[in-house]
Coordinates of C-alpha atoms and ligand atoms in Angstrom, one line a residue:
X1 CA -27.0 17.2 -44.6
X2 CA -23.2 17.1 -45.0
X3 CA -21.1 16.9 -41.8
X4 CA -17.8 18.8 -42.1
X5 CA -14.9 19.3 -39.8
X6 CA -13.0 22.6 -40.3
X7 CA -9.4 22.5 -39.0
X8 CA -7.9 25.9 -38.4
X9 CA -5.3 27.7 -36.3
X10 CA -7.3 30.8 -35.9
X11 CA -11.0 31.8 -36.0
X12 CA -12.7 35.2 -35.6
X13 CA -13.9 36.5 -33.3
X14 CA -12.0 34.4 -30.8
X15 CA -8.4 34.6 -32.1
X16 CA -7.2 36.4 -35.2
X17 CA -3.9 37.4 -36.8
X18 CA -5.2 37.8 -40.4
X19 CA -7.8 37.0 -43.0
X20 CA -7.7 33.2 -42.3
X21 CA -9.6 33.9 -39.0
X22 CA -12.3 35.9 -40.8
X23 CA -12.8 33.1 -43.3
X24 CA -12.8 30.3 -40.7
X25 CA -15.2 32.4 -38.6
X26 CA -17.7 33.2 -41.3
X27 CA -17.8 30.1 -43.4
X28 CA -19.7 27.8 -41.0
X29 CA -22.8 30.1 -41.0
X30 CA -22.7 30.6 -44.7
X31 CA -22.4 26.8 -45.2
X32 CA -25.3 26.1 -42.9
X33 CA -27.5 27.8 -45.6
X34 CA -26.1 25.2 -48.1
X35 CA -27.0 22.1 -46.0
X36 CA -23.5 21.7 -44.4
X37 CA -23.2 21.3 -40.7
X38 CA -19.6 22.5 -39.9
X39 CA -17.8 22.0 -36.6
X40 CA -14.5 23.8 -36.1
X41 CA -11.5 22.3 -34.5
X42 CA -9.2 25.0 -32.9
X43 CA -6.3 25.0 -30.4
X44 CA -7.2 26.0 -26.9
X45 CA -5.1 29.1 -26.7
X46 CA -5.9 31.3 -23.6
X47 CA -8.2 33.5 -25.5
X48 CA -10.2 30.5 -26.8
X49 CA -10.3 28.8 -23.4
X50 CA -11.7 31.8 -21.7
X51 CA -14.4 32.4 -24.3
X52 CA -15.4 28.8 -24.9
X53 CA -16.5 27.1 -21.7
X54 CA -17.1 23.7 -23.1
X55 CA -18.3 20.2 -22.3
X56 CA -15.6 17.5 -22.2
X57 CA -16.1 15.2 -25.2
X58 CA -12.8 13.3 -25.3
X59 CA -9.7 12.7 -23.2
X60 CA -6.2 12.0 -24.6
X61 CA -3.6 10.6 -22.2
X62 CA -0.7 11.8 -24.1
X63 CA -0.5 14.1 -27.2
X64 CA 2.9 15.3 -28.2
X65 CA 4.3 15.3 -24.7
X66 CA 1.4 16.0 -22.5
X67 CA -2.3 15.2 -21.7
X68 CA -5.0 16.8 -23.7
X69 CA -8.8 17.1 -23.7
X70 CA -11.3 17.9 -26.4
X71 CA -14.1 20.3 -25.4
X72 CA -17.3 21.0 -27.3
X73 CA -18.6 24.6 -27.1
X74 CA -21.0 26.9 -28.9
X75 CA -19.6 30.4 -29.2
X76 CA -21.2 33.2 -31.4
X77 CA -22.9 30.7 -33.6
X78 CA -19.7 28.6 -34.0
X79 CA -19.8 24.9 -33.2
X80 CA -16.3 24.5 -31.7
X81 CA -14.2 21.6 -30.8
X82 CA -11.4 23.0 -28.7
X83 CA -8.2 21.2 -28.2
X84 CA -7.2 21.9 -24.7
X85 CA -3.5 20.9 -24.5
X86 CA -1.8 23.4 -22.1
X87 CA 1.7 22.2 -22.8
X88 CA 1.2 23.2 -26.4
X89 CA -1.2 26.1 -26.4
X90 CA -1.4 27.7 -23.0
X91 CA 1.0 30.5 -23.8
X92 CA 0.6 34.3 -23.6
X93 CA 1.3 36.6 -26.5
X94 CA 1.1 35.7 -30.2
X95 CA -0.3 32.4 -31.1
X96 CA 2.6 31.7 -33.5
X97 CA 5.5 33.7 -32.0
X98 CA 7.4 33.5 -28.8
X99 CA 8.5 36.6 -26.7
X100 CA 11.6 36.9 -28.9
X101 CA 9.4 37.6 -32.0
X102 CA 10.4 34.3 -33.6
X103 CA 8.3 31.2 -34.3
X104 CA 7.8 29.0 -31.2
X105 CA 10.4 26.3 -31.7
X106 CA 7.8 23.6 -31.3
X107 CA 5.3 25.1 -33.8
X108 CA 5.6 21.9 -36.0
X109 CA 4.6 19.7 -33.0
X110 CA 1.9 22.1 -31.8
X111 CA 0.0 22.0 -35.1
X112 CA 0.8 18.4 -35.8
X113 CA -1.0 17.7 -32.6
X114 CA -4.0 19.6 -33.9
X115 CA -3.9 17.5 -37.1
X116 CA -3.5 14.3 -35.2
X117 CA -6.7 15.0 -33.3
X118 CA -8.5 16.0 -36.4
X119 CA -7.6 12.7 -38.0
X120 CA -8.8 10.9 -34.9
X121 CA -12.1 12.8 -35.0
X122 CA -12.5 11.7 -38.6
X123 CA -11.8 8.1 -37.5
X124 CA -14.6 8.4 -34.9
X125 CA -13.2 9.2 -31.4
X126 CA -16.2 11.3 -30.7
X127 CA -18.5 8.3 -31.1
X128 CA -21.8 9.6 -32.4
X129 CA -20.4 12.5 -34.5
X130 CA -17.9 12.0 -37.3
X131 CA -17.4 14.2 -40.4
X132 CA -18.1 13.2 -44.0
X133 CA -15.4 15.6 -45.0
X134 CA -12.4 17.4 -43.4
X135 CA -11.7 21.0 -44.6
X136 CA -8.1 21.9 -43.7
X137 CA -6.8 25.5 -43.7
X138 CA -3.1 26.3 -44.4
X139 CA 0.0 24.5 -43.3
X140 CA -1.2 24.3 -39.7
X141 CA -3.8 21.7 -40.9
X142 CA -1.6 20.3 -43.6
X143 CA -0.8 17.0 -41.9
X144 CA -4.4 16.1 -41.6
X145 CA -4.7 14.6 -45.1
X146 CA -1.4 12.7 -44.6
X147 CA -2.6 11.2 -41.3
X148 CA -5.9 10.3 -42.8
X149 CA -4.2 8.4 -45.6
X150 CA -1.7 6.8 -43.2
X151 CA -4.5 5.7 -40.9
X152 CA -6.6 4.3 -43.8
X153 CA -9.5 6.5 -42.7
X154 CA -11.9 6.8 -45.6
X155 CA -12.9 10.4 -45.0
X156 CA -11.9 12.8 -47.8
X157 CA -10.2 16.1 -47.2
X158 CA -10.0 19.5 -48.9
X159 CA -7.0 21.7 -48.3
X160 CA -7.4 25.5 -48.7
X161 CA -4.2 27.4 -49.3
X162 CA -4.6 30.9 -47.9
X163 CA -1.0 31.9 -48.2
X164 CA 1.8 29.8 -49.7
X165 CA 4.5 31.9 -48.1
X166 CA 3.9 29.9 -44.9
X167 CA 4.9 26.3 -45.5
X168 CA 5.3 24.6 -42.1
X169 CA 8.9 23.7 -42.6
X170 CA 10.6 21.4 -40.1
X171 CA 13.9 19.5 -40.2
X172 CA 13.9 15.9 -41.3
X173 CA 15.0 14.7 -37.9
X174 CA 11.6 15.7 -36.5
X175 CA 9.9 13.1 -38.8
X176 CA 9.4 10.5 -36.1
X177 CA 8.2 13.0 -33.5
X178 CA 5.7 14.3 -36.1
X179 CA 4.4 10.8 -36.9
X180 CA 5.8 10.8 -40.4
X181 CA 7.1 7.5 -41.9
X182 CA 10.5 7.2 -43.3
X183 CA 9.2 6.0 -46.7
X184 CA 7.2 9.3 -47.0
X185 CA 10.4 11.5 -46.7
X186 CA 10.7 11.6 -50.5
X187 CA 10.0 14.2 -53.1
X188 CA 6.6 12.6 -54.0
X189 CA 5.7 12.7 -50.2
X190 CA 6.3 15.3 -47.5
X191 CA 10.0 16.0 -48.2
X192 CA 10.7 19.5 -49.4
X193 CA 14.2 20.6 -50.3
X194 CA 15.8 18.6 -47.5
X195 CA 13.1 19.4 -44.9
X196 CA 9.6 18.4 -44.1
X197 CA 6.8 20.7 -45.2
X198 CA 3.4 20.3 -43.6
X199 CA 1.8 22.4 -46.4
X200 CA 3.3 20.1 -49.0
X201 CA 1.9 17.1 -47.1
X202 CA -1.5 18.6 -47.5
X203 CA -1.0 19.5 -51.1
X204 CA 0.1 15.9 -51.9
X205 CA -2.5 14.0 -49.8
X206 CA -5.7 16.1 -49.8
X207 CA -8.3 14.8 -52.2
X208 CA -9.0 18.4 -53.4
X209 CA -7.1 21.7 -53.2
X210 CA -8.5 25.2 -53.2
X211 CA -7.2 28.7 -52.8
X212 CA -9.0 31.9 -52.1
X213 CA -9.3 33.4 -55.6
X214 CA -9.2 32.2 -59.2
X215 CA -6.3 34.4 -60.1
X216 CA -4.2 33.2 -57.2
X217 CA -5.0 29.6 -58.2
X218 CA -3.3 30.3 -61.6
X219 CA -0.5 32.3 -60.1
X220 CA 0.3 29.5 -57.6
X221 CA 1.3 27.2 -60.4
X222 CA 4.0 29.7 -61.6
X223 CA 7.6 29.9 -60.3
X224 CA 7.1 33.6 -59.5
X225 CA 4.2 32.9 -57.0
X226 CA 4.5 29.2 -56.1
X227 CA 7.4 29.7 -53.7
X228 CA 8.9 26.4 -54.6
X229 CA 5.7 24.5 -54.5
X230 CA 4.5 25.5 -58.0
X231 CA 5.7 22.2 -59.5
X232 CA 3.8 20.1 -57.0
X233 CA 0.7 22.2 -57.6
X234 CA 1.0 21.9 -61.4
X235 CA 1.0 18.2 -60.8
X236 CA -2.4 18.6 -59.1
X237 CA -3.8 21.1 -61.5
X238 CA -6.9 19.0 -62.1
X239 CA -7.8 19.1 -58.3
X240 CA -7.0 22.8 -57.6
X241 CA -9.4 25.6 -57.9
X242 CA -9.9 29.2 -56.7
X243 CA -13.0 30.1 -54.7
X244 CA -13.1 33.7 -53.8
X245 CA -13.5 34.7 -50.2
X246 CA -16.6 36.7 -49.1
X247 CA -17.0 38.9 -46.1
X248 CA -19.2 38.5 -43.1
X249 CA -22.0 41.0 -43.6
X250 CA -23.1 40.6 -40.0
X251 CA -19.8 42.2 -39.0
X252 CA -19.0 44.4 -42.0
X253 CA -22.1 46.4 -43.1
X254 CA -22.1 50.2 -42.8
X255 CA -25.9 50.2 -42.3
X256 CA -25.6 48.5 -39.0
X257 CA -22.0 48.8 -37.9
X258 CA -22.0 49.6 -34.2
X259 CA -18.4 51.0 -34.3
X260 CA -19.4 53.9 -36.6
X261 CA -22.1 56.4 -37.4
X262 CA -24.1 54.0 -39.6
X263 CA -24.9 54.9 -43.2
X264 CA -26.8 53.6 -46.2
X265 CA -25.2 55.7 -48.9
X266 CA -21.8 57.1 -49.3
X267 CA -23.1 60.5 -48.3
X268 CA -23.2 59.2 -44.8
X269 CA -19.4 58.8 -44.8
X270 CA -18.9 62.5 -44.1
X271 CA -19.6 62.3 -40.4
X272 CA -17.3 59.3 -40.1
X273 CA -14.6 61.1 -42.0
X274 CA -14.8 64.1 -39.7
X275 CA -14.6 61.8 -36.7
X276 CA -11.7 59.8 -38.2
X277 CA -9.7 63.0 -38.9
X278 CA -10.3 64.1 -35.4
X279 CA -9.3 60.7 -34.0
X280 CA -6.0 60.7 -36.0
X281 CA -5.3 64.4 -35.4
X282 CA -5.4 65.1 -39.2
X283 CA -6.3 68.6 -40.5
X284 CA -8.9 69.4 -43.1
X285 CA -7.5 68.8 -46.6
X286 CA -8.6 68.9 -50.3
X287 CA -7.3 65.5 -51.4
X288 CA -8.6 62.0 -50.5
X289 CA -8.1 60.6 -47.1
X290 CA -6.4 57.2 -47.8
X291 CA -6.4 54.4 -45.2
X292 CA -4.3 51.3 -44.7
X293 CA -5.2 48.4 -42.4
X294 CA -2.7 45.7 -42.7
X295 CA 0.0 43.4 -41.5
X296 CA 3.3 45.3 -42.1
X297 CA 5.2 42.6 -44.1
X298 CA 7.0 42.3 -47.4
X299 CA 3.9 40.7 -48.9
X300 CA 1.8 43.8 -48.5
X301 CA 4.1 46.1 -50.5
X302 CA 3.8 49.0 -48.1
X303 CA 7.4 49.9 -48.6
X304 CA 6.3 51.0 -52.0
X305 CA 3.8 53.3 -50.4
X306 CA 6.6 54.9 -48.3
X307 CA 8.3 56.0 -51.5
X308 CA 5.0 56.9 -53.4
X309 CA 3.6 59.0 -50.5
X310 CA 5.1 62.3 -51.6
X311 CA 2.9 62.1 -54.7
X312 CA -0.3 61.7 -52.6
X313 CA 0.7 64.5 -50.2
X314 CA 1.6 66.9 -53.0
X315 CA -1.9 66.6 -54.3
X316 CA -3.5 67.4 -50.8
X317 CA -4.1 63.7 -50.0
X318 CA -3.7 62.2 -46.5
X319 CA -2.8 58.9 -45.1
X320 CA -4.1 57.1 -41.9
X321 CA -2.4 53.8 -41.3
X322 CA -3.1 51.1 -38.8
X323 CA -0.8 48.1 -38.8
X324 CA 1.8 46.0 -37.1
X325 CA 4.5 43.6 -38.2
X326 CA 8.1 43.9 -39.2
X327 CA 10.0 46.4 -37.0
X328 CA 11.7 48.1 -39.9
X329 CA 8.4 48.9 -41.5
X330 CA 6.8 50.0 -38.3
X331 CA 9.8 52.3 -37.7
X332 CA 9.7 53.7 -41.2
X333 CA 6.0 54.6 -40.9
X334 CA 6.4 55.9 -37.3
X335 CA 9.3 58.1 -38.6
X336 CA 7.2 60.0 -41.1
X337 CA 7.0 63.6 -40.0
X338 CA 4.1 65.2 -41.9
X339 CA 0.9 66.7 -40.6
X340 CA -1.1 64.8 -43.2
X341 CA 0.2 61.4 -42.2
X342 CA -1.0 59.6 -39.1
X343 CA 0.2 56.2 -38.1
X344 CA -1.1 53.7 -35.4
X345 CA 1.1 50.8 -34.8
X346 CA -0.9 48.0 -33.2
X347 CA -3.9 45.8 -33.8
X348 CA -7.3 47.4 -33.3
X349 CA -10.4 45.8 -34.7
X350 CA -12.8 48.6 -33.7
X351 CA -10.6 51.2 -35.2
X352 CA -10.3 49.3 -38.4
X353 CA -14.1 49.7 -38.8
X354 CA -13.9 53.4 -38.1
X355 CA -11.2 53.7 -40.8
X356 CA -13.2 51.8 -43.3
X357 CA -16.1 54.1 -42.7
X358 CA -14.2 57.4 -42.6
X359 CA -11.6 56.8 -45.4
X360 CA -12.1 57.9 -49.0
X361 CA -9.8 55.2 -50.4
X362 CA -8.1 52.1 -49.1
X363 CA -4.6 51.3 -50.3
X364 CA -3.6 47.6 -50.9
X365 CA -0.3 47.6 -52.8
X366 CA 0.5 43.9 -52.2
X367 CA 3.2 42.1 -54.1
X368 CA 1.0 39.0 -53.9
X369 CA -2.4 38.7 -52.3
X370 CA -4.2 35.3 -52.3
X371 CA -7.6 37.1 -51.8
X372 CA -7.4 40.1 -49.5
X373 CA -10.3 41.2 -47.4
X374 CA -9.7 44.8 -46.7
X375 CA -10.4 45.8 -50.3
X376 CA -13.8 44.0 -50.0
X377 CA -14.5 45.9 -46.8
X378 CA -13.6 49.0 -48.7
X379 CA -16.0 48.2 -51.5
X380 CA -18.8 47.6 -49.0
X381 CA -18.1 50.9 -47.2
X382 CA -17.8 53.0 -50.3
X383 CA -14.1 53.4 -49.6
X384 CA -12.5 53.0 -53.0
X385 CA -9.8 50.4 -53.2
X386 CA -6.5 51.2 -54.9
X387 CA -4.9 47.8 -55.4
X388 CA -2.1 46.0 -57.1
X389 CA -3.1 43.8 -60.0
X390 CA -2.5 40.5 -58.4
X391 CA -4.4 37.5 -56.9
X392 CA -7.8 38.3 -55.3
X393 CA -7.2 42.0 -55.8
X394 CA -7.4 41.4 -59.5
X395 CA -10.6 39.4 -59.1
X396 CA -12.5 41.8 -56.9
X397 CA -11.8 45.4 -58.1
X398 CA -13.1 46.8 -61.4
X399 CA -10.4 49.3 -62.3
X400 CA -11.1 52.8 -63.6
X401 CA -10.0 52.6 -67.3
X402 CA -11.5 54.5 -70.2
X403 CA -13.6 51.5 -71.0
X404 CA -15.0 50.9 -67.5
X405 CA -15.5 54.6 -67.0
X406 CA -17.4 54.9 -70.3
X407 CA -19.6 52.0 -69.1
X408 CA -19.8 53.5 -65.6
X409 CA -18.9 50.3 -63.8
X410 CA -15.5 51.0 -62.2
X411 CA -15.2 50.4 -58.5
X412 CA -11.5 51.3 -57.8
X413 CA -8.0 51.6 -59.2
X414 CA -5.5 48.9 -60.1
X415 CA -1.8 49.3 -60.9
X416 CA 0.8 47.1 -62.5
X417 CA 3.6 46.4 -62.3
X418 CA 3.9 46.5 -58.5
X419 CA 6.4 49.3 -58.3
X420 CA 6.6 52.7 -56.7
X421 CA 6.3 54.4 -60.0
X422 CA 3.0 52.5 -60.9
X423 CA 1.6 53.1 -57.4
X424 CA 2.4 56.8 -57.7
X425 CA 0.6 57.0 -61.1
X426 CA -2.4 55.3 -59.5
X427 CA -2.4 57.8 -56.6
X428 CA -2.3 60.6 -59.1
X429 CA -5.2 59.1 -60.9
X430 CA -7.0 58.7 -57.5
X431 CA -6.6 62.4 -56.8
X432 CA -7.8 63.3 -60.3
X433 CA -10.9 61.3 -59.9
X434 CA -11.5 62.4 -56.3
X435 CA -11.6 66.0 -57.7
X436 CA -14.5 65.0 -60.0
X437 CA -17.3 64.6 -57.5
X438 CA -19.8 63.2 -59.9
X439 CA -17.6 60.4 -61.1
X440 CA -16.3 59.7 -57.6
X441 CA -19.8 59.4 -56.3
X442 CA -20.8 57.1 -59.1
X443 CA -17.8 54.9 -58.3
X444 CA -18.7 54.8 -54.7
X445 CA -22.2 53.7 -55.6
X446 CA -20.8 50.9 -57.8
X447 CA -18.4 49.8 -55.1
X448 CA -21.2 49.6 -52.5
X449 CA -23.4 47.6 -54.9
X450 CA -20.7 44.9 -55.5
X451 CA -21.7 41.5 -54.3
X452 CA -19.2 40.6 -51.6
X453 CA -21.2 38.2 -49.4
X454 CA -20.2 34.6 -48.7
X455 CA -23.3 33.1 -50.4
X456 CA -21.9 32.2 -53.8
X457 CA -18.6 31.0 -52.4
X458 CA -20.3 28.9 -49.7
X459 CA -22.4 27.3 -52.5
X460 CA -19.1 26.5 -54.4
X461 CA -17.6 24.9 -51.3
X462 CA -20.7 22.9 -50.6
X463 CA -20.7 21.6 -54.2
X464 CA -17.0 20.8 -53.9
X465 CA -17.7 18.8 -50.7
X466 CA -20.5 16.9 -52.3
X467 CA -18.4 16.1 -55.3
X468 CA -15.4 14.8 -53.3
X469 CA -17.7 12.8 -51.0
X470 CA -19.2 11.1 -54.0
X471 CA -16.0 10.8 -56.1
X472 CA -13.1 10.9 -53.6
X473 CA -10.4 9.7 -56.0
Ligands
ADP501 P1 -3.9 38.8 -44.5 O1 -4.7 37.7 -44.1 O2 -2.9 38.5 -45.5 O3 -3.4 39.6 -43.4 P2 -6.5 39.9 -45.4 O4 -6.8 41.2 -46.1 O5 -7.1 38.7 -46.0 O6 -4.9 39.8 -45.3 O7 -7.0 40.0 -43.9 C1 -6.5 40.8 -42.9 C2 -7.5 40.9 -41.8 O8 -6.9 41.4 -40.7 C3 -8.6 41.9 -42.2 O9 -9.8 41.6 -41.5 C4 -8.0 43.2 -41.6 O10 -9.0 44.2 -41.3 C5 -7.4 42.7 -40.4 N1 -6.2 43.5 -39.9 C6 -5.0 43.5 -40.3 N2 -4.2 44.3 -39.6 C7 -5.0 44.8 -38.7 C8 -4.7 45.8 -37.6 N3 -3.6 46.3 -37.3 N4 -5.8 46.1 -36.8 C9 -7.0 45.5 -37.0 N5 -7.3 44.7 -38.0 C10 -6.3 44.3 -38.8
GLC502 C1 -4.2 35.0 -46.3 C2 -3.9 35.9 -47.4 C3 -5.1 36.8 -47.8 C4 -6.4 36.1 -47.7 C5 -6.6 35.4 -46.3 C6 -7.9 34.7 -46.1 O1 -3.7 35.5 -45.1 O2 -2.7 36.7 -47.3 O3 -4.9 37.4 -49.1 O4 -7.5 37.0 -47.9 O5 -5.5 34.5 -46.1 O6 -8.1 33.7 -47.1

């Protein structure tokens, strides 16, 4: 049995802003099947504190400016270690942003505190339990490998990069406060273009690096996708690999989804489509009902959809969108005045299930996408994904081409380059295929039969943990 500590800033179903939470929430159960006992260290935000009534396992007199406690709690099958530090985490609203919509000014300290405690757990502050391996997620856990190295704690770490756009940047003058030594403020250390980067600290000091799809692993080492860290990643090429995300089938299965009218085959989608149209106030139409469930940010390429939308609507297609994010994108979608377009600004987990069940197609026109989960939900629910050819979208969707159609294996549509013109072409192709019921139904069957569970990827993580425990250097 391997004992692993997962360090994450979000974890479904307790607290979620994106796919990281889904991954952190699903991986422990999938790893248990592989002989890994995983405990999850997470900040004690209000939502976590109210859900996780825990037992006190450690007290810390002062942690980045205030007292802290560590609580152990079991919630929905997760074995949590909750860092209760009210001066850092007892804040209403978004876990990352203040009421002004900007990052909390002390985000570096907040997550450095999480990392400090993770390193202390690895060093044995809990007494009887200490991990064989620490699995760190994104920049918020990036300082863990650095602290472990600095402390001389002989527990190896793996860093998973879910999104390189978030790098945990702090000014150099925070180094002392963050527990970073002067000698490490160099290009080979944690210095990054005149700042500190917590993500870079993880990339430099973790024993192994992973990201969430094989294609994104290759992309990350290129200037176009590496966002300034491609050189550092090329230097660690031998230790970097892509392990595709799965989805939690106990949450995302149309056969037993409590949010929808359950169905076993795509035929069962009709009732859900009717209900979804009614819920969104959309009329009957001949074309495909396309859905989007997404953060509204530059990454997701939804501005391209704004421009490509007339193509879809001209063919009798419809759009139902659920999302929130950058105000200009929210406003642009809210401003669309068309009976066949319905927009919900906000975050609504239950509605996202109903959309997955009721939609004909899900659109994911991302400029970059480390893995992407909504196209996987789409596959599972027979809602055909229309995706950009990038990152995990490239690895998970079999595009309809003459070759794949001849073989009868296509599961969706892919477009490249990531432009309005290419998206419009894909939407036209979507409408063409939608009109050919036999082919459409076959693609839905293919999609629903795709393996999207966590099992193979959990096996890959477990093998990686074993390897790094045996051969840390
Ligand atoms: P990312 O992590 O980059 O946002 P993913 O596709 O990996 O992208 O994961 C996004 C997750 O967040 C999915 O589970 C998706 O269903 C969910 N999601 C995104 N926006 C919303 C929303 N407005 N309401 C409900 N769920 C959302
Ligand atoms: C990130 C990525 C997304 C990925 C998710 C979980 O937020 O943007 O592509 O699926 O992390 O790994």
